[in-house]
Each structure stands twice: as structure tokens, then as C-alpha cells.
Short mmCIF file of N, CA and C in Angstrom, two decimals:
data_model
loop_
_atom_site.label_atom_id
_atom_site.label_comp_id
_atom_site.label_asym_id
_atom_site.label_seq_id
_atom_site.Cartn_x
_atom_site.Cartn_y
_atom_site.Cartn_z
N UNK A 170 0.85 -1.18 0.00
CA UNK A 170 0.00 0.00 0.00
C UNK A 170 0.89 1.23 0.00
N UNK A 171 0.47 2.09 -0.70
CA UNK A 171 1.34 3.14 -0.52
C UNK A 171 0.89 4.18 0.49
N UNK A 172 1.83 5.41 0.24
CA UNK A 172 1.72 6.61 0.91
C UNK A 172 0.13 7.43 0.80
N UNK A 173 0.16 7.36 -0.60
CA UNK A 173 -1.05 8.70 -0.58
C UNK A 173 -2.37 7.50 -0.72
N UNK A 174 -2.12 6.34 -0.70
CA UNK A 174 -3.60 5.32 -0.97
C UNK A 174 -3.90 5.31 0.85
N UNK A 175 -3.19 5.36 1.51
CA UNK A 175 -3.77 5.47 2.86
C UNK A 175 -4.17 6.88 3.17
N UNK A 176 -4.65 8.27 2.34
CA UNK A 176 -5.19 8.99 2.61
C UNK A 176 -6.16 9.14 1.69
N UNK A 177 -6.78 8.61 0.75
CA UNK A 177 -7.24 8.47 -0.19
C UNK A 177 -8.76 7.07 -0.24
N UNK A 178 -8.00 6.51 1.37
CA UNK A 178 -8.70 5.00 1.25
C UNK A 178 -10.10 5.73 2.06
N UNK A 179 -11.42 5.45 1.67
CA UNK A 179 -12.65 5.71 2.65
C UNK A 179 -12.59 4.58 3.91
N UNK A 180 -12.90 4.96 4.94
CA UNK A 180 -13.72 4.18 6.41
C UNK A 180 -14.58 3.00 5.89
N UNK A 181 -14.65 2.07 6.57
CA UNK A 181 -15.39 0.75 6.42
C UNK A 181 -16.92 1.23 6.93
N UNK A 182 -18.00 0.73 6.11
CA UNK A 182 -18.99 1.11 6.71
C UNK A 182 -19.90 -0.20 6.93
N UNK A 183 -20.07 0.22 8.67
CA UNK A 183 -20.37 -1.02 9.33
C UNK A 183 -21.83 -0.99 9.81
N UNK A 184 -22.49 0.14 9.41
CA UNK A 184 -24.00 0.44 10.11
C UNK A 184 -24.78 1.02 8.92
N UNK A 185 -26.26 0.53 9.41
CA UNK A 185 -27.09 1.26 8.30
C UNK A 185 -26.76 2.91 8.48
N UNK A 186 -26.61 3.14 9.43
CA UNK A 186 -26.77 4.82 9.42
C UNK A 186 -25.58 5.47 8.61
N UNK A 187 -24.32 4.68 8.97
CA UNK A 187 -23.06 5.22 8.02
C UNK A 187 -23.26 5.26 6.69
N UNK A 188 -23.92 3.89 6.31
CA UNK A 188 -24.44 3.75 4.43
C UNK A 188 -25.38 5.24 4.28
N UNK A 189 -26.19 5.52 5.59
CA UNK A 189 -27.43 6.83 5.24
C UNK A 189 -26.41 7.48 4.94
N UNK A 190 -25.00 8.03 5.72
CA UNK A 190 -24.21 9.29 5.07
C UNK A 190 -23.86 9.41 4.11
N UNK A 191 -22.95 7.99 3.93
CA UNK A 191 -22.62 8.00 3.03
C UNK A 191 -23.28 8.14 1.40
N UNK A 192 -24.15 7.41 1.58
CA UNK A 192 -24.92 7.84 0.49
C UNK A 192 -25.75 9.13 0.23
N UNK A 193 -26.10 9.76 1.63
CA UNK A 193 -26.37 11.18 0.84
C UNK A 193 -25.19 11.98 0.80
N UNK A 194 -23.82 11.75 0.71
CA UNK A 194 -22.65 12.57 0.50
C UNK A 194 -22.54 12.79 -0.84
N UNK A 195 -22.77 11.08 -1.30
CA UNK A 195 -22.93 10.52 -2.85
C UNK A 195 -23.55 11.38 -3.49
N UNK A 196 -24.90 11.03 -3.56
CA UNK A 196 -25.89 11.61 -4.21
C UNK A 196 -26.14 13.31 -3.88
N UNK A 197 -25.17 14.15 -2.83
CA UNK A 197 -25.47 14.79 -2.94
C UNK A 197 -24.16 15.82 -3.75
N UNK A 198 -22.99 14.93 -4.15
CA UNK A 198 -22.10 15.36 -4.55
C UNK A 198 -22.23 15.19 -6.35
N UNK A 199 -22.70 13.70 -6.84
CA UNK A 199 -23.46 13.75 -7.94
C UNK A 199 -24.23 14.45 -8.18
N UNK A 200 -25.39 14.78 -7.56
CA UNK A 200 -26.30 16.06 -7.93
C UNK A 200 -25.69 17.11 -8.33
N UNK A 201 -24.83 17.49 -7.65
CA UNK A 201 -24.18 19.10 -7.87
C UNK A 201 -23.26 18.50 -9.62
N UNK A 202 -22.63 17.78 -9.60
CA UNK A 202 -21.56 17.65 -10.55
C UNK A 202 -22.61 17.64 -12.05
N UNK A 203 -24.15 16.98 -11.99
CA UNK A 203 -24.70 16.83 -12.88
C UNK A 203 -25.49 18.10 -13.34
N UNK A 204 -25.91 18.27 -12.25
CA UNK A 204 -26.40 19.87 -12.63
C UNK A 204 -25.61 21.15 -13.61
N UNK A 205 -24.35 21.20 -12.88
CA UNK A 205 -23.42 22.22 -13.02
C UNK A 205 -22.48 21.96 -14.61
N UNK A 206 -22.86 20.03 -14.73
CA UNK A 206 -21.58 19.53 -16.37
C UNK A 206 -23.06 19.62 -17.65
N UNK A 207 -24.03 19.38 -17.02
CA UNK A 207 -25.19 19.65 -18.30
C UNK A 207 -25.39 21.33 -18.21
N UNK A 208 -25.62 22.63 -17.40
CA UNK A 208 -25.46 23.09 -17.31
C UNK A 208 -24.22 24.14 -18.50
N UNK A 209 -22.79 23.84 -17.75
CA UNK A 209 -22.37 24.10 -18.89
C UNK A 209 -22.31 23.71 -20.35
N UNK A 210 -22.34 22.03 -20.38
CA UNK A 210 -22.50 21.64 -21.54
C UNK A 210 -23.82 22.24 -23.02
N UNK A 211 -24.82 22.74 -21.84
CA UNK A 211 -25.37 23.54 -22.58
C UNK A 211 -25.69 24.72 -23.11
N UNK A 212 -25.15 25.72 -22.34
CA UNK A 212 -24.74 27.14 -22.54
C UNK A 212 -23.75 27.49 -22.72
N UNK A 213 -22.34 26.66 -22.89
CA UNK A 213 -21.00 26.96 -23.14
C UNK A 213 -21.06 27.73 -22.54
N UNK A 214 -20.17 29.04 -23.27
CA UNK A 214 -19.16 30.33 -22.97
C UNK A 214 -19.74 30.92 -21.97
N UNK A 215 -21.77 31.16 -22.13
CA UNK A 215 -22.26 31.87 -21.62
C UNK A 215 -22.29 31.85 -20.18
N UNK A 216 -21.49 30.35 -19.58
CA UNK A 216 -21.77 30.17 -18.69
C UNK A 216 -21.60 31.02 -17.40
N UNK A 217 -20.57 31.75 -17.77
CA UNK A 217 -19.75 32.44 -16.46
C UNK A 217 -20.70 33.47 -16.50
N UNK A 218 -21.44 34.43 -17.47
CA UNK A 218 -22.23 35.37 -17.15
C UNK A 218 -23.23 34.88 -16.48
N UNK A 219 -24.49 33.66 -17.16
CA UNK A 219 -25.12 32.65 -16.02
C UNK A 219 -24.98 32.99 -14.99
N UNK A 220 -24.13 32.34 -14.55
CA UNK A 220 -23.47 31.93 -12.91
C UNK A 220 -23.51 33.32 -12.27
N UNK A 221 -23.64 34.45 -12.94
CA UNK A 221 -23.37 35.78 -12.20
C UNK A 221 -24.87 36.28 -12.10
N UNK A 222 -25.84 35.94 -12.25
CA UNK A 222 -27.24 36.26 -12.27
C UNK A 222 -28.12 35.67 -11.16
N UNK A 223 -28.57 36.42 -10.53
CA UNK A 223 -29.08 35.84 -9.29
C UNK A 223 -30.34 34.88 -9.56
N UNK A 224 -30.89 35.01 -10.68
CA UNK A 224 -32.03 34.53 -11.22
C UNK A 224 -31.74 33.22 -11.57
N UNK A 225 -30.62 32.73 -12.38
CA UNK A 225 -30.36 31.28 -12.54
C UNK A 225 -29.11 30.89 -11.68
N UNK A 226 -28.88 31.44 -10.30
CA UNK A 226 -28.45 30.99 -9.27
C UNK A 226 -29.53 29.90 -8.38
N UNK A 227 -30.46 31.01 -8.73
CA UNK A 227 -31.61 30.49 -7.54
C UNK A 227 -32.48 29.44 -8.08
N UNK A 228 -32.20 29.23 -10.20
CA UNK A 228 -32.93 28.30 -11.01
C UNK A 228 -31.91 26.90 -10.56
N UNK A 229 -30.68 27.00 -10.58
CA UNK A 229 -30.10 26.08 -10.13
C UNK A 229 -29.93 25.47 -8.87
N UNK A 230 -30.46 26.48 -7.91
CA UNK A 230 -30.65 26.08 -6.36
C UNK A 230 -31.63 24.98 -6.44
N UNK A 231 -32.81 25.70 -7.32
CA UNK A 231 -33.93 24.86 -7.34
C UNK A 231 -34.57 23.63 -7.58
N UNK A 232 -33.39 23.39 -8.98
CA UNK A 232 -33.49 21.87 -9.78
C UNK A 232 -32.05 21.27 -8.82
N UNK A 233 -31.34 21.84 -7.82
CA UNK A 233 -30.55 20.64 -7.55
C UNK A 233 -31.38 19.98 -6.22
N UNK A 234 -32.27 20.65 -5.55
CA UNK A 234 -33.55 19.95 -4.48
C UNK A 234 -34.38 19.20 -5.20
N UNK A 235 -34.50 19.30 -6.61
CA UNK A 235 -36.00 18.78 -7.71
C UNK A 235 -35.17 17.33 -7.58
N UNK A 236 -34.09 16.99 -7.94
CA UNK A 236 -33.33 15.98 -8.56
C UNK A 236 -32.71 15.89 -8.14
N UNK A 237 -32.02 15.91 -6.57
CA UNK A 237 -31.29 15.08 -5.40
C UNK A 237 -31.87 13.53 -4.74
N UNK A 238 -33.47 13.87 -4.31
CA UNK A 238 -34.13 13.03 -3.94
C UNK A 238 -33.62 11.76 -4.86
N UNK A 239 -34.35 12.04 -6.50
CA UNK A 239 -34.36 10.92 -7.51
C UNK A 239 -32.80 10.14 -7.75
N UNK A 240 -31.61 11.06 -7.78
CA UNK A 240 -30.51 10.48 -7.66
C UNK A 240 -29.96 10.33 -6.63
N UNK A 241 -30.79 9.93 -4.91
CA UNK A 241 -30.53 9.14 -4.21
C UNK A 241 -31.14 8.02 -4.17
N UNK A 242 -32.30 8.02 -4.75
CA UNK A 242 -33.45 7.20 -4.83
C UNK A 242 -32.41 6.15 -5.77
N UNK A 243 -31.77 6.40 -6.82
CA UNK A 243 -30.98 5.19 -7.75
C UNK A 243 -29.80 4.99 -7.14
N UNK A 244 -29.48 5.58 -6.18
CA UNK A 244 -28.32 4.79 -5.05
C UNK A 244 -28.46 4.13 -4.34
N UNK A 245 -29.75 4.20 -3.97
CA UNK A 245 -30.63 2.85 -3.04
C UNK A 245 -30.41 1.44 -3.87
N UNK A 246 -31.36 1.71 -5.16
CA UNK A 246 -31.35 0.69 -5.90
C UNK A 246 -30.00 -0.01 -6.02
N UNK A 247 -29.03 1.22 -6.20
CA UNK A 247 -27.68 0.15 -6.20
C UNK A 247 -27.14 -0.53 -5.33
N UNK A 248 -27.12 -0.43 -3.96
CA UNK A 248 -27.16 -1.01 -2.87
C UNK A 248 -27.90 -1.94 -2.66
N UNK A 249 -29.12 -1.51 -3.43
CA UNK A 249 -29.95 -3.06 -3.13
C UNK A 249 -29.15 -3.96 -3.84
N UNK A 250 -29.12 -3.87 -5.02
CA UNK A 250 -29.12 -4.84 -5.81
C UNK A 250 -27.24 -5.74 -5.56
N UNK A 251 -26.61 -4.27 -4.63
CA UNK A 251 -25.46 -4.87 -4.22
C UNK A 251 -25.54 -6.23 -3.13
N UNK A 252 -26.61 -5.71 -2.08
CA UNK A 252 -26.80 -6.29 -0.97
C UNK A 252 -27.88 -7.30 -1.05
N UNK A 253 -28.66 -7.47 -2.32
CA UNK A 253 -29.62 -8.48 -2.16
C UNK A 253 -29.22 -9.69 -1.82
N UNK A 254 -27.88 -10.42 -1.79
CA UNK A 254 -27.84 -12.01 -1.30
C UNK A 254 -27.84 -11.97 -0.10
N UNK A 255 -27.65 -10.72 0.58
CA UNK A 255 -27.64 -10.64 2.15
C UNK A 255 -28.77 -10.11 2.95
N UNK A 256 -29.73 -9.62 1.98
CA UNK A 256 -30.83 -9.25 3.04
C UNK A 256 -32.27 -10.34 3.16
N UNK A 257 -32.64 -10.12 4.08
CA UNK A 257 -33.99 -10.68 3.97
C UNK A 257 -34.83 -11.39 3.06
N UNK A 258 -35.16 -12.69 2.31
CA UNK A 258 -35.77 -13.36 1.49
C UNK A 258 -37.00 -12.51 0.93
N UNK A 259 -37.75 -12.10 2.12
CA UNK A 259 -39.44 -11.81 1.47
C UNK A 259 -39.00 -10.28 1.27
N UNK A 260 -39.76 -10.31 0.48
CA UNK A 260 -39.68 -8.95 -0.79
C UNK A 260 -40.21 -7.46 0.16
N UNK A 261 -41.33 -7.80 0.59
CA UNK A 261 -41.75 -7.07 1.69
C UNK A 261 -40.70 -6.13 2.86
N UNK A 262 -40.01 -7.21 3.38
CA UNK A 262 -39.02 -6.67 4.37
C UNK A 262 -38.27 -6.20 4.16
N UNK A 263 -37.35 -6.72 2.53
CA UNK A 263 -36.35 -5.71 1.73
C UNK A 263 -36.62 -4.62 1.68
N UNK A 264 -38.51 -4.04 1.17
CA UNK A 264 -38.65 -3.06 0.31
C UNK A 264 -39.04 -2.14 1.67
N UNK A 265 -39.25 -2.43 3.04
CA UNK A 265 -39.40 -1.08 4.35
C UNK A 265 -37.77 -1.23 4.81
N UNK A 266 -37.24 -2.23 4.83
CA UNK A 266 -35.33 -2.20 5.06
C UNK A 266 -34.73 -0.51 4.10
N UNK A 267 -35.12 -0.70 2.76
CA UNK A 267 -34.44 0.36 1.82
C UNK A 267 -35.55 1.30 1.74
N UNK A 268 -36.38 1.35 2.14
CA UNK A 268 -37.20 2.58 2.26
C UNK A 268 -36.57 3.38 3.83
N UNK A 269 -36.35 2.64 4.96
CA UNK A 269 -35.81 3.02 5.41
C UNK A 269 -34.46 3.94 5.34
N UNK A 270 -33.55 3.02 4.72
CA UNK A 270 -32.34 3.77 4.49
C UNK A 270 -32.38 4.87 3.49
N UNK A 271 -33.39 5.17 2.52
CA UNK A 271 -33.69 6.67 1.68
C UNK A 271 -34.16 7.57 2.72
N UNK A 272 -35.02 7.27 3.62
CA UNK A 272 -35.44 8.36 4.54
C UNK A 272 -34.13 8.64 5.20
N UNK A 273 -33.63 7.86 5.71
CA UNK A 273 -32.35 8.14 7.06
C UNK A 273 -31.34 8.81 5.79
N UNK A 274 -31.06 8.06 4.82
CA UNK A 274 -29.65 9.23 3.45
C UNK A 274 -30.79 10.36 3.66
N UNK A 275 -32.08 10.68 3.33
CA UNK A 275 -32.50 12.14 3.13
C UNK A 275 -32.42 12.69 3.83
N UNK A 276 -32.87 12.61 5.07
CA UNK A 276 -32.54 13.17 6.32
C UNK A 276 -31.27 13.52 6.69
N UNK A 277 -30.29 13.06 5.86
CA UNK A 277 -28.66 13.62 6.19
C UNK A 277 -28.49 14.79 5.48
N UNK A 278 -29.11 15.17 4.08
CA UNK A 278 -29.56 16.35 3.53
C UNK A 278 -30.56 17.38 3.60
N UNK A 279 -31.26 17.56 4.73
CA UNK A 279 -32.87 17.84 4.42
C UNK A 279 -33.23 19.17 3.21
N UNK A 280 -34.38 19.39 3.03
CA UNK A 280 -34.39 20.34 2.14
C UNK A 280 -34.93 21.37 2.46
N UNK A 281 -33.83 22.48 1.53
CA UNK A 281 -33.92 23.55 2.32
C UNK A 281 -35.36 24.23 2.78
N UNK A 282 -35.49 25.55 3.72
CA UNK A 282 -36.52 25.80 4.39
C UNK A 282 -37.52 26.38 2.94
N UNK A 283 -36.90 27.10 2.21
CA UNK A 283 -36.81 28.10 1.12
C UNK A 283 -37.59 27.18 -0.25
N UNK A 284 -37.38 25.77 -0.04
CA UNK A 284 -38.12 24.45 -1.03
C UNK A 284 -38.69 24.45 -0.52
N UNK A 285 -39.45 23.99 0.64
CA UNK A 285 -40.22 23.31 1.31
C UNK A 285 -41.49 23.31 0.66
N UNK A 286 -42.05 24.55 0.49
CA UNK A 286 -43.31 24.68 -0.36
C UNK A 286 -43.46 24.23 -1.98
N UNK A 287 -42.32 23.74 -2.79
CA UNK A 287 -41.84 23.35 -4.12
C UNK A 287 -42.76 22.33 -4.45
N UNK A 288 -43.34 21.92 -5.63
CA UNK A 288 -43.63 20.41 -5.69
C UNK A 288 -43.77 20.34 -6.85
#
């Protein structure tokens, strides 16, 4: 092992609640990266003036609360489908197990006071 792979290596995660962080760190670090690379990808040059407008500051505030939820919601799925030989047989208990763990990842993000009324 080297030098910089032991600062580089993540913590073992040994509890549902650590997977909740971890996965809304995920999904909430994907959100931003997807927003911000389609974003530019679609306004090019213009982007830097964009970014200086309080109006599509606050458009981008908005769609990254619209579409955090949904791209934690497909981090679940991947976990499931990581962890399905290990959880629970009946389909039932899987599906309040990972409903669980989306509430507890959302709850590591909540949304802001300023969304709340959004839908």
C-alpha cells in the first residue's frame, strides 16, 4: 500500500446509518456535478455570465432539491441490488429495510426551508 492510498482510502462502513451518510454525501455530490456539467454543456461560454445572475443561481438552487431526492433514490437501488444475497428473502421486508435507508440518506440532507413549499 502506498503513501497517498492510505489517505485516499474511505472508512469501512459497518452500520445502516453510516451507508445513510454515506450515500447522501454521494448523491449529494453527484447532484451538484450533474447539474453544473449539463449546465455548462449547454450554454457553453455563456456560462460564467449565467453563474453571475441571481435569477439562474436560484434556477439552479432549485433543480438541484427537484433531482437530489431521484438520484438518491438510484443509489438505493444500487445497494440493493449490491446487498440483495444478504438481506432478507421476502420482498416485503427488503422493500421497508431500503425505504428506510432513503429516509435516514435524506434526512442527512434535508431540504432547504426556502423548497419546502416546491412540488
Amino acid at each position: 500500500m502506498s503513501l497517498w492510498s492510505r489517505f485516499w482510502r474511505r472508512s469501512k462502513i459497518e452500520t445502516p446509518q453510516e451507508l445513510a451518510v454515506f450515500l447522501a454525501t454521494e448523491a449529494d455530490e453527484l447532484t451538484q456535478r450533474t447539474i453544473v456539467f449539463y449546465t455548462q454543456a449547454v450554454v457553453g461560454r455563456e456560462w460564467r455570465k449565467l453563474i453571475g445572475t441571481e435569477e439562474f443561481r436560484t434556477a439552479m438552487h432549485r433543480s438541484r432539491w427537484e433531482t437530489y431526492p431521484a438520484i438518491l433514490g438510484d443509489l438505493v437501488c444500487i445497494v440493493e441490488d449490491y446487498l440483495r444475497s444478504a438481506a432478507p428473502a421476502d420482498a416485503n421486508e427488503r422493500t421497508v429495510l431500503y425505504l428506510e435507508l432513503f429516509a435516514a440518506a435524506l434526512a442527512e440532507r434535508p431540504v432547504p426551508a426556502d423548497r419546502m413549499g416546491d412540488a
